[in-house]
CSV table of C-alpha atoms in Angstrom, one decimal:
chain,number,residue,atom,x,y,z
A,6,MET,CA,0.3,0.0,0.0
A,7,SER,CA,1.3,3.2,-1.2
A,8,TYR,CA,2.3,5.7,1.9
A,9,SER,CA,-0.2,8.5,0.8
A,10,LEU,CA,-3.0,5.5,0.8
A,11,GLU,CA,-1.9,4.6,4.3
A,12,MET,CA,-1.8,7.9,5.8
A,13,PHE,CA,-5.6,8.9,4.4
A,14,ILE,CA,-6.8,6.0,5.6
A,15,GLY,CA,-5.3,6.6,9.4
A,16,TYR,CA,-6.3,10.3,9.2
A,17,LEU,CA,-10.0,8.9,7.8
A,18,VAL,CA,-10.2,6.3,10.7
A,19,CYS,CA,-8.9,8.9,13.2
A,20,GLY,CA,-11.4,11.4,12.3
A,21,VAL,CA,-14.4,8.6,12.3
A,22,VAL,CA,-13.1,7.1,15.9
A,23,GLY,CA,-13.0,10.8,17.1
A,24,LEU,CA,-16.5,11.4,15.9
A,25,PHE,CA,-18.1,8.8,17.6
A,26,ALA,CA,-16.0,10.1,20.8
A,27,LEU,CA,-17.8,13.5,20.5
A,28,VAL,CA,-21.3,12.2,19.5
A,29,ILE,CA,-20.7,9.9,23.0
A,30,LEU,CA,-19.7,13.0,25.1
A,31,TRP,CA,-22.3,15.1,23.4
A,32,LEU,CA,-25.3,12.6,24.6
A,33,MET,CA,-24.0,12.1,27.7
A,34,LEU,CA,-23.7,15.8,28.3
A,35,LYS,CA,-27.1,16.2,27.4
A,36,GLY,CA,-28.6,13.6,29.0
A,37,GLU,CA,-29.4,11.2,26.5
A,38,ILE,CA,-27.0,9.0,27.5
A,39,ASN,CA,-28.3,8.3,31.0
A,40,LEU,CA,-25.8,8.2,33.7
A,41,ASP,CA,-28.3,8.3,36.6
A,42,LEU,CA,-28.0,4.7,37.2
A,43,LEU,CA,-24.7,4.2,36.5
A,44,ILE,CA,-23.4,2.5,39.3
A,45,SER,CA,-27.2,1.6,40.7
A,46,GLU,CA,-28.9,-1.7,40.6
A,47,LYS,CA,-32.0,-2.2,38.9
A,48,THR,CA,-33.8,-1.4,42.6
A,49,GLY,CA,-32.3,2.3,42.5
A,50,GLU,CA,-29.8,1.3,45.1
A,51,ALA,CA,-26.0,2.2,44.8
A,52,SER,CA,-24.0,-0.8,44.3
A,53,MET,CA,-20.3,-0.5,46.0
A,54,SER,CA,-19.2,-3.4,43.6
A,55,ARG,CA,-20.5,-1.4,40.5
A,56,PHE,CA,-18.3,1.7,41.8
A,57,GLN,CA,-15.4,-0.4,42.3
A,58,LEU,CA,-15.4,-1.9,39.1
A,59,LEU,CA,-15.7,1.7,37.5
A,60,ILE,CA,-12.8,2.9,39.4
A,61,PHE,CA,-10.5,-0.1,38.5
A,62,THR,CA,-11.7,0.5,34.7
A,63,PHE,CA,-10.5,4.4,34.6
A,64,VAL,CA,-7.3,3.4,36.3
A,65,ILE,CA,-6.2,0.7,34.2
A,66,ALA,CA,-7.8,2.5,31.0
A,67,LEU,CA,-5.7,5.4,32.2
A,68,SER,CA,-2.4,3.8,33.2
A,69,PHE,CA,-2.8,1.6,29.8
A,70,PHE,CA,-3.1,5.2,27.3
A,71,LEU,CA,-0.1,6.7,29.7
A,72,ILE,CA,2.3,3.6,28.9
A,73,VAL,CA,1.4,3.5,25.2
A,74,VAL,CA,2.0,7.2,24.8
A,75,SER,CA,5.2,7.0,26.8
A,76,ASN,CA,6.5,3.9,25.0
A,77,ALA,CA,5.4,5.3,21.5
A,78,GLY,CA,7.7,8.6,22.5
A,79,ALA,CA,10.5,6.7,23.7
A,80,HIS,CA,10.8,4.5,20.6
A,81,ALA,CA,10.0,7.4,18.1
A,82,GLY,CA,13.6,8.6,16.5
A,83,PRO,CA,14.2,11.9,14.8
A,84,ALA,CA,12.8,11.0,11.2
A,85,GLN,CA,10.8,7.6,12.7
A,86,SER,CA,7.7,7.0,12.9
A,87,ALA,CA,5.9,7.5,16.3
A,88,ALA,CA,3.7,4.4,16.6
A,89,LYS,CA,6.3,1.7,17.0
A,90,GLY,CA,6.0,1.1,20.8
A,91,GLY,CA,3.6,-1.8,20.7
A,92,LEU,CA,1.0,-2.5,23.4
A,93,PRO,CA,2.8,-2.9,26.8
A,94,ASP,CA,2.8,-6.3,28.4
A,95,VAL,CA,0.3,-6.6,31.1
A,96,PRO,CA,2.1,-8.1,34.3
A,97,GLY,CA,0.3,-11.2,36.2
A,98,GLY,CA,-0.4,-8.9,39.2
A,99,VAL,CA,-2.7,-6.1,37.5
A,100,LEU,CA,-4.4,-9.1,35.8
A,101,ALA,CA,-4.9,-10.7,39.2
A,102,LEU,CA,-6.6,-7.5,40.6
A,103,LEU,CA,-8.9,-6.7,37.5
A,104,GLY,CA,-9.8,-10.4,37.6
A,105,ILE,CA,-10.4,-9.7,41.9
A,106,SER,CA,-12.5,-7.0,40.9
A,107,ALA,CA,-14.4,-8.2,37.8
A,108,SER,CA,-15.6,-11.4,39.8
A,109,SER,CA,-16.3,-9.8,43.1
A,110,TYR,CA,-18.7,-8.0,40.8
A,111,THR,CA,-20.2,-11.0,39.7
A,112,VAL,CA,-20.5,-12.8,43.0
A,113,SER,CA,-22.1,-10.0,44.7
A,114,LYS,CA,-24.5,-10.0,41.7
A,115,ALA,CA,-25.3,-13.6,42.4
A,116,ILE,CA,-25.7,-12.9,46.1
A,117,GLN,CA,-28.1,-10.3,45.3
A,118,LEU,CA,-30.2,-12.5,43.0
A,119,ALA,CA,-30.3,-14.8,45.5
A,120,ASN,CA,-31.5,-12.4,48.0
A,121,LYS,CA,-33.5,-10.6,45.8
A,122,PRO,CA,-37.3,-9.8,47.3
A,123,ASP,CA,-40.2,-9.8,44.2
A,124,SER,CA,-40.6,-6.2,44.2
A,125,ALA,CA,-37.1,-5.8,43.2
A,126,ASN,CA,-37.5,-6.9,40.2
A,127,GLN,CA,-39.2,-3.6,38.7
A,128,PRO,CA,-36.6,-1.1,37.2
A,129,ALA,CA,-36.2,2.0,39.0
A,130,GLN,CA,-36.8,5.2,37.4
A,131,PRO,CA,-34.0,7.7,37.5
A,132,ASN,CA,-33.9,10.2,40.1
A,133,PRO,CA,-36.5,13.2,39.4
A,134,GLN,CA,-34.5,15.6,41.6
A,135,ALA,CA,-31.2,14.6,39.6
A,136,ARG,CA,-33.1,15.5,36.4
A,137,GLN,CA,-33.9,18.8,37.7
A,138,ASN,CA,-30.3,19.7,38.8
A,139,GLY,CA,-29.1,19.0,35.6
B,14,MET,CA,2.7,9.7,10.4
B,15,ARG,CA,4.2,11.7,13.2
B,16,TRP,CA,1.2,13.9,13.2
B,17,LEU,CA,-1.1,11.2,13.0
B,18,ALA,CA,0.2,9.6,16.2
B,19,GLU,CA,0.1,12.9,17.8
B,20,LEU,CA,-3.5,13.3,16.9
B,21,THR,CA,-4.4,9.9,17.8
B,22,ARG,CA,-2.8,10.8,21.3
B,23,TRP,CA,-4.8,14.1,21.7
B,24,GLU,CA,-8.0,12.3,21.1
B,25,VAL,CA,-7.6,9.8,23.7
B,26,LEU,CA,-6.3,11.9,25.7
B,27,VAL,CA,-9.1,14.1,25.9
B,28,PHE,CA,-12.0,11.5,25.4
B,29,LEU,CA,-10.6,9.8,28.4
B,30,MET,CA,-10.0,13.0,30.6
B,31,ALA,CA,-13.6,14.1,29.0
B,32,LEU,CA,-15.6,10.9,30.2
B,33,LEU,CA,-13.8,11.1,33.8
B,34,SER,CA,-14.7,14.5,34.2
B,35,LEU,CA,-17.9,14.0,33.3
B,36,VAL,CA,-18.3,11.1,35.4
B,37,LEU,CA,-17.0,13.0,38.4
B,38,VAL,CA,-18.8,15.9,38.1
B,39,GLN,CA,-21.9,14.1,37.7
B,40,LEU,CA,-21.2,11.9,41.1
B,41,LEU,CA,-20.2,15.0,43.2
B,42,ALA,CA,-23.3,16.8,41.7
B,43,GLY,CA,-25.8,14.2,42.6
B,44,ARG,CA,-26.9,13.4,39.4
B,45,ILE,CA,-25.6,9.7,39.3
B,46,ASN,CA,-27.6,8.2,41.9
B,47,THR,CA,-25.4,6.9,45.1
B,48,THR,CA,-28.4,6.4,47.4
B,49,GLY,CA,-27.3,3.8,49.7
B,50,LEU,CA,-23.8,3.4,48.6
B,51,PHE,CA,-22.8,2.4,52.4
B,52,LEU,CA,-25.9,0.5,52.8
B,53,GLY,CA,-26.5,-3.4,52.8
B,54,ARG,CA,-29.7,-5.2,52.8
B,55,LYS,CA,-30.7,-8.5,55.0
B,56,GLY,CA,-32.4,-11.5,53.8
B,57,ASP,CA,-35.9,-10.1,55.5
B,58,GLY,CA,-34.8,-6.9,53.3
B,59,THR,CA,-34.2,-4.4,56.2
B,60,GLN,CA,-31.6,-2.1,55.8
B,61,TYR,CA,-28.3,-1.5,57.9
B,62,PHE,CA,-25.0,0.5,57.2
B,63,SER,CA,-22.6,-1.4,56.4
B,64,PRO,CA,-18.9,-1.3,57.3
B,65,GLU,CA,-17.4,-4.0,54.9
B,66,ARG,CA,-18.4,-1.8,52.3
B,67,VAL,CA,-16.7,1.3,53.6
B,68,GLN,CA,-13.6,-0.3,54.1
B,69,LEU,CA,-13.6,-1.8,50.3
B,70,MET,CA,-14.6,1.8,49.3
B,71,LEU,CA,-11.1,3.2,51.2
B,72,PHE,CA,-9.1,0.1,50.1
B,73,THR,CA,-10.1,0.7,46.5
B,74,LEU,CA,-9.2,4.4,46.3
B,75,GLY,CA,-6.0,4.0,48.0
B,76,PHE,CA,-5.0,1.1,45.6
B,77,ALA,CA,-6.0,3.6,42.9
B,78,PHE,CA,-4.2,6.2,43.9
B,79,GLN,CA,-1.0,3.8,44.4
B,80,PHE,CA,-1.5,2.1,41.3
B,81,LEU,CA,-1.6,5.8,39.2
B,82,THR,CA,1.4,7.3,41.0
B,83,GLY,CA,3.4,4.2,40.3
B,84,VAL,CA,2.2,4.4,36.5
B,85,LEU,CA,3.4,8.4,36.7
B,86,ARG,CA,6.6,8.1,38.3
B,87,ASN,CA,7.7,5.6,35.6
B,88,PRO,CA,5.3,5.4,32.4
B,89,SER,CA,7.4,3.0,30.7
B,90,LYS,CA,5.5,-0.4,32.1
B,91,PHE,CA,2.8,-1.0,34.1
B,92,PRO,CA,4.1,-1.1,38.2
B,93,ILE,CA,4.9,-4.1,39.6
B,94,VAL,CA,1.8,-4.9,42.1
B,95,SER,CA,3.4,-6.4,45.2
B,96,GLU,CA,1.8,-10.1,46.2
B,97,SER,CA,0.9,-7.9,49.4
B,98,TRP,CA,-1.2,-5.8,47.8
B,99,ILE,CA,-3.3,-8.2,46.2
B,100,LEU,CA,-3.7,-9.9,49.7
B,101,VAL,CA,-4.9,-6.6,51.2
B,102,LEU,CA,-7.0,-6.1,48.1
B,103,GLY,CA,-8.6,-9.9,47.8
B,104,GLY,CA,-9.0,-9.8,51.8
B,105,SER,CA,-11.0,-6.9,51.6
B,106,HIS,CA,-13.7,-7.8,48.7
B,107,LEU,CA,-14.0,-11.4,50.2
B,108,LEU,CA,-14.7,-9.2,53.7
B,109,TYR,CA,-17.5,-7.7,51.5
B,110,LEU,CA,-18.6,-10.5,50.0
B,111,GLY,CA,-18.3,-12.2,53.4
B,112,GLY,CA,-20.6,-9.3,54.3
B,113,LYS,CA,-23.4,-9.3,52.0
B,114,VAL,CA,-23.6,-13.4,52.5
B,115,GLY,CA,-23.6,-13.0,56.0
B,116,ALA,CA,-26.4,-10.4,56.0
B,117,PHE,CA,-28.3,-12.6,53.9
B,118,PHE,CA,-28.6,-15.2,56.0
B,119,LEU,CA,-28.9,-13.5,59.2
B,120,GLY,CA,-31.6,-11.5,58.3
B,121,LYS,CA,-33.2,-15.0,56.9
B,122,SER,CA,-33.0,-15.9,60.9
Protein backbone atom coordinates (compact mmCIF):
# COMPACT_ATOMS: atom_id res chain seq x y z
CA MET A 1 0.00 0.00 0.00
CA SER A 2 1.35 3.41 -0.90
CA TYR A 3 2.34 5.79 1.86
CA SER A 4 -0.22 8.46 0.97
CA LEU A 5 -3.10 5.96 0.94
CA GLU A 6 -1.92 4.62 4.28
CA MET A 7 -1.92 8.14 5.67
CA PHE A 8 -5.33 8.89 4.22
CA ILE A 9 -6.85 5.79 5.80
CA GLY A 10 -5.11 6.60 9.08
CA TYR A 11 -6.57 10.12 9.19
CA LEU A 12 -9.98 8.82 8.13
CA VAL A 13 -10.10 6.22 10.92
CA CYS A 14 -8.83 8.79 13.40
CA GLY A 15 -11.54 11.23 12.29
CA VAL A 16 -14.36 8.67 12.47
CA VAL A 17 -13.30 7.46 15.92
CA GLY A 18 -12.99 11.07 17.09
CA LEU A 19 -16.46 11.83 15.75
CA PHE A 20 -17.92 8.84 17.59
CA ALA A 21 -16.21 9.98 20.79
CA LEU A 22 -17.62 13.49 20.38
CA VAL A 23 -21.14 12.19 19.75
CA ILE A 24 -20.96 9.96 22.85
CA LEU A 25 -19.73 12.82 25.03
CA TRP A 26 -22.35 15.19 23.62
CA LEU A 27 -25.18 12.73 24.25
CA MET A 28 -23.91 12.21 27.81
CA LEU A 29 -23.82 15.96 28.37
CA LYS A 30 -27.34 16.39 27.01
CA GLY A 31 -28.54 13.54 29.20
CA GLU A 32 -29.65 11.36 26.30
CA ILE A 33 -27.14 8.75 27.45
CA ASN A 34 -28.41 8.53 30.98
CA LEU A 35 -25.73 8.05 33.64
CA ASP A 36 -28.08 8.43 36.63
CA LEU A 37 -28.00 4.70 37.39
CA LEU A 38 -24.38 4.11 36.38
CA ILE A 39 -23.49 2.56 39.72
CA SER A 40 -26.98 1.50 40.76
CA GLU A 41 -28.89 -1.73 40.69
CA LYS A 42 -32.31 -2.22 39.17
CA THR A 43 -33.80 -1.43 42.56
CA GLY A 44 -32.33 2.08 42.44
CA GLU A 45 -29.81 1.50 45.24
CA ALA A 46 -26.17 2.34 44.54
CA SER A 47 -23.86 -0.66 44.38
CA MET A 48 -20.35 -0.70 45.83
CA SER A 49 -19.27 -3.53 43.52
CA ARG A 50 -20.22 -1.47 40.47
CA PHE A 51 -18.46 1.56 41.93
CA GLN A 52 -15.16 -0.27 42.52
CA LEU A 53 -15.33 -1.81 39.03
CA LEU A 54 -15.78 1.68 37.58
CA ILE A 55 -12.73 2.95 39.48
CA PHE A 56 -10.60 -0.02 38.39
CA THR A 57 -11.66 0.42 34.77
CA PHE A 58 -10.69 4.09 34.74
CA VAL A 59 -7.38 3.45 36.50
CA ILE A 60 -6.32 0.66 34.14
CA ALA A 61 -7.50 2.51 31.02
CA LEU A 62 -5.63 5.67 32.00
CA SER A 63 -2.49 3.72 32.94
CA PHE A 64 -2.57 1.75 29.69
CA PHE A 65 -2.88 4.95 27.69
CA LEU A 66 -0.03 6.67 29.56
CA ILE A 67 2.25 3.66 29.04
CA VAL A 68 1.47 3.35 25.32
CA VAL A 69 2.10 7.07 24.80
CA SER A 70 5.32 6.97 26.80
CA ASN A 71 6.63 3.93 24.87
CA ALA A 72 5.66 5.42 21.52
CA GLY A 73 7.56 8.59 22.41
CA ALA A 74 10.61 6.64 23.56
CA HIS A 75 10.75 4.57 20.36
CA ALA A 76 10.30 7.47 17.97
CA GLY A 77 13.57 8.60 16.53
CA PRO A 78 14.05 11.94 14.76
CA ALA A 79 12.85 10.63 11.40
CA GLN A 80 11.03 7.56 12.64
CA SER A 81 7.35 6.92 13.03
CA ALA A 82 5.96 7.55 16.49
CA ALA A 83 3.88 4.40 16.56
CA LYS A 84 6.56 1.78 17.00
CA GLY A 85 6.13 1.27 20.72
CA GLY A 86 3.45 -1.41 20.47
CA LEU A 87 1.16 -2.49 23.25
CA PRO A 88 2.68 -2.94 26.71
CA ASP A 89 2.76 -6.28 28.51
CA VAL A 90 0.19 -6.48 31.27
CA PRO A 91 1.81 -8.17 34.29
CA GLY A 92 0.11 -10.99 36.15
CA GLY A 93 -0.42 -8.85 39.24
CA VAL A 94 -2.53 -6.34 37.32
CA LEU A 95 -4.54 -9.12 35.71
CA ALA A 96 -5.07 -10.69 39.13
CA LEU A 97 -6.39 -7.41 40.50
CA LEU A 98 -8.73 -6.92 37.56
CA GLY A 99 -9.89 -10.51 38.04
CA ILE A 100 -10.56 -9.93 41.74
CA SER A 101 -12.51 -6.77 40.95
CA ALA A 102 -14.62 -8.29 38.17
CA SER A 103 -15.30 -11.58 39.94
CA SER A 104 -16.27 -9.71 43.10
CA TYR A 105 -18.84 -7.84 41.02
CA THR A 106 -20.14 -11.09 39.53
CA VAL A 107 -20.39 -12.87 42.89
CA SER A 108 -22.09 -9.80 44.35
CA LYS A 109 -24.69 -9.93 41.59
CA ALA A 110 -25.25 -13.63 42.26
CA ILE A 111 -25.80 -12.96 45.98
CA GLN A 112 -28.23 -10.19 45.11
CA LEU A 113 -30.17 -12.45 42.81
CA ALA A 114 -30.46 -15.03 45.57
CA ASN A 115 -31.50 -12.31 48.03
CA LYS A 116 -33.98 -10.54 45.78
CA PRO A 117 -37.50 -9.87 47.03
CA ASP A 118 -40.11 -9.98 44.25
CA SER A 119 -40.70 -6.22 44.28
CA ALA A 120 -37.01 -5.64 43.48
CA ASN A 121 -37.63 -6.87 39.95
CA GLN A 122 -39.16 -3.55 39.01
CA PRO A 123 -36.64 -1.32 37.21
CA ALA A 124 -35.96 1.91 39.09
CA GLN A 125 -36.91 5.28 37.70
CA PRO A 126 -34.03 7.74 37.29
CA ASN A 127 -33.72 10.18 40.17
CA PRO A 128 -36.24 12.98 39.38
CA GLN A 129 -34.45 15.47 41.62
CA ALA A 130 -31.21 14.80 39.82
CA ARG A 131 -32.98 15.46 36.51
CA GLN A 132 -34.11 18.87 37.75
CA ASN A 133 -30.58 19.73 38.86
CA GLY A 134 -29.21 18.86 35.46
CA MET B 1 2.88 9.68 10.39
CA ARG B 2 4.14 11.79 13.27
CA TRP B 3 1.14 14.12 13.01
CA LEU B 4 -1.24 11.17 12.90
CA ALA B 5 0.27 9.66 16.04
CA GLU B 6 0.09 13.04 17.77
CA LEU B 7 -3.53 13.49 16.71
CA THR B 8 -4.48 10.02 17.95
CA ARG B 9 -2.73 10.68 21.24
CA TRP B 10 -4.63 13.90 21.85
CA GLU B 11 -7.90 12.38 20.72
CA VAL B 12 -7.67 9.52 23.22
CA LEU B 13 -6.41 11.79 25.99
CA VAL B 14 -9.21 14.32 25.52
CA PHE B 15 -11.85 11.58 25.35
CA LEU B 16 -10.62 9.79 28.47
CA MET B 17 -10.29 13.02 30.43
CA ALA B 18 -13.69 14.30 29.30
CA LEU B 19 -15.32 10.98 30.23
CA LEU B 20 -13.60 10.94 33.61
CA SER B 21 -14.58 14.55 34.36
CA LEU B 22 -18.14 13.97 33.25
CA VAL B 23 -18.57 10.97 35.54
CA LEU B 24 -16.77 12.72 38.42
CA VAL B 25 -18.81 15.94 38.12
CA GLN B 26 -22.08 14.03 37.89
CA LEU B 27 -21.10 11.91 40.89
CA LEU B 28 -20.24 14.96 42.98
CA ALA B 29 -23.29 16.90 41.81
CA GLY B 30 -25.54 14.02 42.79
CA ARG B 31 -26.83 13.34 39.29
CA ILE B 32 -25.39 9.82 39.40
CA ASN B 33 -27.36 8.07 42.07
CA THR B 34 -25.28 7.13 45.14
CA THR B 35 -28.20 6.50 47.49
CA GLY B 36 -27.47 3.57 49.75
CA LEU B 37 -23.86 3.14 48.66
CA PHE B 38 -22.87 2.26 52.22
CA LEU B 39 -26.06 0.39 53.06
CA GLY B 40 -26.52 -3.35 52.93
CA ARG B 41 -29.73 -5.29 52.76
CA LYS B 42 -30.52 -8.27 54.94
CA GLY B 43 -32.43 -11.34 53.83
CA ASP B 44 -35.67 -9.97 55.31
CA GLY B 45 -35.33 -6.77 53.26
CA THR B 46 -34.24 -4.40 56.07
CA GLN B 47 -31.29 -2.09 55.46
CA TYR B 48 -28.24 -1.61 57.68
CA PHE B 49 -25.06 0.51 57.66
CA SER B 50 -22.36 -1.69 56.19
CA PRO B 51 -18.74 -1.18 57.35
CA GLU B 52 -17.53 -3.81 54.84
CA ARG B 53 -18.59 -1.47 52.03
CA VAL B 54 -16.72 1.44 53.60
CA GLN B 55 -13.49 -0.58 53.91
CA LEU B 56 -13.84 -1.80 50.30
CA MET B 57 -14.17 1.77 49.07
CA LEU B 58 -11.18 2.94 51.13
CA PHE B 59 -8.94 0.09 49.95
CA THR B 60 -10.03 0.54 46.33
CA LEU B 61 -9.35 4.28 46.38
CA GLY B 62 -6.03 3.73 48.16
CA PHE B 63 -4.93 1.15 45.64
CA ALA B 64 -6.07 3.30 42.69
CA PHE B 65 -4.04 6.23 44.02
CA GLN B 66 -0.97 4.08 44.64
CA PHE B 67 -1.20 2.44 41.21
CA LEU B 68 -1.63 5.71 39.33
CA THR B 69 1.28 7.36 41.14
CA GLY B 70 3.37 4.29 40.24
CA VAL B 71 2.49 4.69 36.57
CA LEU B 72 3.17 8.44 36.63
CA ARG B 73 6.55 7.86 38.30
CA ASN B 74 7.64 5.40 35.60
CA PRO B 75 5.28 5.47 32.61
CA SER B 76 7.33 3.01 30.53
CA LYS B 77 5.62 -0.06 32.03
CA PHE B 78 2.91 -1.16 34.43
CA PRO B 79 4.07 -0.94 38.04
CA ILE B 80 4.77 -4.21 39.81
CA VAL B 81 1.84 -5.03 42.05
CA SER B 82 3.27 -6.71 45.11
CA GLU B 83 1.77 -9.92 46.45
CA SER B 84 0.82 -8.15 49.66
CA TRP B 85 -1.32 -5.66 47.74
CA ILE B 86 -3.10 -8.50 45.96
CA LEU B 87 -3.70 -10.22 49.30
CA VAL B 88 -4.94 -7.03 50.94
CA LEU B 89 -7.31 -6.20 48.10
CA GLY B 90 -8.45 -9.81 47.76
CA GLY B 91 -9.11 -9.88 51.52
CA SER B 92 -11.05 -6.65 51.32
CA HIS B 93 -13.25 -8.05 48.56
CA LEU B 94 -13.73 -11.29 50.49
CA LEU B 95 -14.80 -9.29 53.53
CA TYR B 96 -17.29 -7.35 51.43
CA LEU B 97 -18.74 -10.50 49.87
CA GLY B 98 -18.69 -12.31 53.21
CA GLY B 99 -20.61 -9.42 54.76
CA LYS B 100 -23.16 -9.62 52.01
CA VAL B 101 -23.65 -13.35 52.41
CA GLY B 102 -23.70 -12.98 56.20
CA ALA B 103 -26.38 -10.30 56.07
CA PHE B 104 -28.43 -12.50 53.77
CA PHE B 105 -28.41 -15.41 56.22
CA LEU B 106 -28.75 -13.13 59.27
CA GLY B 107 -31.94 -11.66 57.90
CA LYS B 108 -33.33 -15.06 57.08
CA SER B 109 -32.94 -16.48 60.57
